[in-house]
Amino acid sequence: MPELTPAEVAKLYGSRFLTEDAPDGAFPASGMPALDAMRLVDEELALEGDPWRNLATFVTTWMEPEAQRIVSENLHRNFIDHAEYPISAEIEQRCIRMLADLYNAPGETTGCRTQGSSEAIMLGALSLKWKWKERREAEGKGTEKPNLVFGGDVHVVWEKFCRYFDVEPRIVRLREDKYVIGPEDVEPHVDENTIGVAVVLGTTFTGHADDIPGINDLLLRIKEEKGLDVPLHVDAASGGFVWPFLYPHSEWDFRLEQVRSINVSGHKFGLVYPGIGWLVFREKADLAEDLVFYENYLGKTDATFTLNFSTGASMVLAQYYNFVRLGREGYGWVMQAMEENAKALAGKLEENGNFELIGADKEQLPLVAFKLREGKDYDEFDVSWQLSAERGWMLPAYTMPPDAEEVKVMRALVKETLSRSQVDRLAADVAEACASLEKKGGAHAAERKRVKRSPGY
Ligand SMILES: Cc1ncc(COP(=O)(O)O)c(C=O)c1O
């Protein structure tokens, strides 16, 4: 038998990366067999967090096999090539019309798919800025000092918008007993340079909604008394697929006159994998025409309103799949199932005696926000650490935004993948983590450094 070199033996019997470092710097000089490359990536990911135990994320971690098939069979389809893929473009329009219907738009409207709520918010807020400029210029007034009003309970993307696009952020600070905003908070900040007010339906921090009807009434009063038409944009990143099904009689959408635009993440409670968001305007006139680009690309004149260009069509198709697969009834069933399980978890955490719930009696996303009762020798960050060390759950602890930064919160998203028996298991694991902490005291300083400290998205 011929003698084989170690490299030949490895080639014959196993992956090169059993004994070599993974390429991580210089561009690899040569390649490797497809199987080796696949194993390399798989092995690298083996130590990553398990999405099924990720109770921090709002983002979808499971779709039906039929939906997965649609996703994987259409990854090669570039959504922006409308000339080549007109059916994908039409399916986007169908989704927008369905969302406009869900949000009670009064008539014909417009909107677009985006990469997520962040892109949708950038585009929606840009439209607010442009429309404000148009109004000011028509009145012969200055356009140097635009401002945008929102609460400290918003996602970071709103401050990002203000910095990137030169708008003064007017942020209503939270309080230790108040984690959403209402008309009394907004009123002092609104003036003739206000391009809009942004409100949240389902905050990242506790899952509650700002007082949107109250703020709408305020803006109507300002319109009547001062002649200022200040639009409302609803950041319904999470709530846009929850409220219509769990709280259909709550008015937060286009039923309210000042609500001019809404964003929602398809990849959160829209139940699609990451990479899809939506922006819907109340009516066509709410989209600033100057922001739409008409170009002749690949043989067809196309209108685009987007910050990106090329992107996959898969998630648009998967969103449409969910809309037709579930309909209002099916989404309703899924949301109710999540809510029931969230309530079951909340009940068990209360029984446990160590925790108090945050706003469980109010309209809320299907999640449990809670904190430790006073007088413990350990804190929420310790519980988060202990739980991940003992059982691998990713259940975040974080502090609230200013001026409520002294308040520490834990939050468990209860998604489709958390069955009732897992809820029971989780509650028992939380109780065990507390028992361990009672015995040994808080986590070591080195352990604490590894605790997840943001609310997760
Ligand atoms: C209220 C809110 N707005 C905006 C975003 C950003 O959404 P996306 O991750 O879809 O860009 C999030 C994400 O968690 C959110 O909770």
Coordinates of C-alpha atoms in Angstrom, one line a residue, residues 24-192:
D24 CA -9.8 34.2 9.9
G25 CA -7.5 36.9 8.5
A26 CA -5.7 36.8 5.2
F27 CA -7.9 36.0 2.2
P28 CA -7.4 32.2 1.7
A29 CA -4.8 31.4 -1.0
S30 CA -6.7 28.3 -2.0
G31 CA -10.0 26.7 -1.4
M32 CA -11.3 23.5 0.2
P33 CA -13.9 20.9 -0.7
A34 CA -17.5 22.0 -0.3
L35 CA -18.1 19.4 2.5
D36 CA -15.1 20.8 4.5
A37 CA -16.3 24.4 4.1
M38 CA -19.8 23.4 5.2
R39 CA -18.5 21.5 8.3
L40 CA -16.2 24.4 9.1
V41 CA -19.2 26.9 9.2
D42 CA -21.3 24.4 11.1
E43 CA -18.7 23.8 13.7
E44 CA -18.1 27.5 14.2
L45 CA -21.8 28.0 14.9
A46 CA -22.1 25.1 17.3
L47 CA -21.1 27.4 20.2
E48 CA -23.5 30.2 19.3
G49 CA -26.6 30.8 21.4
D50 CA -29.5 28.5 20.5
P51 CA -32.3 30.6 18.9
W52 CA -35.0 28.3 20.5
R53 CA -33.8 29.4 23.9
N54 CA -33.5 33.0 23.0
L55 CA -36.1 34.7 25.1
A56 CA -34.5 38.1 24.4
T57 CA -35.4 38.4 20.7
F58 CA -38.6 39.7 19.1
V59 CA -37.4 38.2 15.8
T60 CA -38.9 35.0 14.4
T61 CA -36.9 31.8 15.1
W62 CA -39.2 29.3 13.5
M63 CA -41.3 29.0 10.3
E64 CA -43.3 26.1 8.9
P65 CA -41.4 23.7 6.6
E66 CA -43.6 24.9 3.6
A67 CA -42.5 28.5 4.3
Q68 CA -38.9 27.4 4.6
R69 CA -39.2 25.8 1.2
I70 CA -40.4 29.1 -0.3
V71 CA -37.5 30.9 1.4
S72 CA -34.8 28.5 0.3
E73 CA -36.1 28.2 -3.3
N74 CA -36.2 31.9 -3.9
L75 CA -32.9 33.1 -2.4
H76 CA -31.5 33.7 -5.9
R77 CA -34.3 36.1 -6.9
N78 CA -33.2 39.8 -6.6
F79 CA -36.3 41.7 -5.4
I80 CA -35.3 45.0 -6.9
D81 CA -35.2 43.6 -10.5
H82 CA -38.9 44.5 -11.1
A83 CA -38.5 44.1 -14.8
E84 CA -37.3 40.5 -14.5
Y85 CA -39.4 39.6 -11.5
P86 CA -42.7 41.5 -11.8
I87 CA -44.6 38.9 -9.9
S88 CA -42.5 39.4 -6.8
A89 CA -43.1 43.1 -7.1
E90 CA -46.8 42.5 -7.4
I91 CA -46.7 40.3 -4.3
E92 CA -45.1 43.1 -2.4
Q93 CA -48.0 45.4 -3.4
R94 CA -50.5 42.8 -2.3
C95 CA -48.9 42.7 1.1
I96 CA -49.0 46.5 1.3
R97 CA -52.7 46.5 0.4
M98 CA -53.4 43.9 3.0
L99 CA -51.5 45.8 5.7
A100 CA -53.3 49.0 4.8
D101 CA -56.6 47.1 5.2
L102 CA -55.5 45.7 8.6
Y103 CA -54.6 49.2 9.7
N104 CA -57.9 50.7 8.6
A105 CA -56.5 53.0 5.9
P106 CA -59.4 55.1 4.6
G107 CA -58.7 54.6 0.9
E108 CA -56.0 54.0 -1.6
T109 CA -52.5 54.1 -0.1
T110 CA -48.9 53.4 -0.7
G111 CA -45.9 51.9 1.1
C112 CA -42.9 49.6 0.6
R113 CA -41.0 46.6 1.8
T114 CA -37.9 47.3 3.8
Q115 CA -35.1 45.4 5.4
G116 CA -36.8 45.8 8.8
S117 CA -38.4 48.5 10.9
S118 CA -35.1 50.5 11.0
E119 CA -35.1 51.1 7.3
A120 CA -38.9 51.7 7.4
I121 CA -38.5 54.3 10.2
M122 CA -35.7 56.1 8.3
L123 CA -37.8 56.3 5.2
G124 CA -41.0 57.3 7.1
A125 CA -39.2 60.0 9.1
L126 CA -37.5 61.3 5.9
S127 CA -41.0 61.7 4.4
L128 CA -42.1 63.6 7.6
K129 CA -39.1 65.9 7.1
W130 CA -39.7 66.5 3.4
K131 CA -43.4 67.1 3.9
W132 CA -42.7 69.6 6.7
K133 CA -40.2 71.4 4.4
E134 CA -42.8 71.6 1.6
R135 CA -45.3 73.1 4.1
R136 CA -42.8 75.6 5.4
E137 CA -41.6 76.6 2.0
A138 CA -45.2 77.1 0.8
E139 CA -45.6 79.5 3.7
G140 CA -42.3 81.3 2.9
K141 CA -40.9 80.2 6.3
G142 CA -37.4 78.9 7.3
T143 CA -36.5 75.2 7.2
E144 CA -33.2 75.2 9.1
K145 CA -34.3 73.8 12.5
P146 CA -36.5 70.7 12.1
N147 CA -37.2 68.8 15.3
L148 CA -38.9 65.4 16.0
V149 CA -40.7 64.6 19.3
F150 CA -40.6 61.1 20.8
G151 CA -40.2 59.3 24.2
G152 CA -37.2 57.7 25.8
D153 CA -39.1 54.4 25.3
V154 CA -38.3 54.3 21.6
H155 CA -35.8 52.1 19.9
V156 CA -32.3 53.5 19.2
V157 CA -33.1 53.9 15.5
W158 CA -35.1 57.1 16.2
E159 CA -32.0 58.9 17.6
K160 CA -30.0 57.4 14.7
F161 CA -32.4 59.0 12.2
C162 CA -32.0 62.4 13.9
R163 CA -28.2 62.3 13.9
Y164 CA -27.9 60.9 10.3
F165 CA -30.5 63.3 8.8
D166 CA -29.8 66.4 10.9
V167 CA -33.0 66.7 12.9
E168 CA -33.1 67.9 16.6
P169 CA -34.4 65.0 18.7
R170 CA -36.8 66.2 21.4
I171 CA -36.9 63.2 23.8
V172 CA -39.4 62.9 26.6
R173 CA -37.6 61.3 29.5
L174 CA -39.1 58.4 31.3
R175 CA -39.8 58.2 35.1
E176 CA -39.3 55.5 37.6
D177 CA -43.0 54.8 37.6
K178 CA -43.8 55.7 33.9
Y179 CA -42.3 53.8 31.0
V180 CA -44.5 55.2 28.1
I181 CA -45.5 58.7 27.1
G182 CA -48.8 60.6 26.8
P183 CA -50.1 64.0 25.5
E184 CA -49.0 65.9 28.6
D185 CA -45.4 64.8 27.9
V186 CA -45.5 65.7 24.3
E187 CA -47.3 69.1 24.4
P188 CA -44.4 71.2 25.7
H189 CA -42.1 70.0 22.9
V190 CA -44.3 70.7 19.9
D191 CA -43.8 73.9 17.8
E192 CA -43.8 75.1 14.2

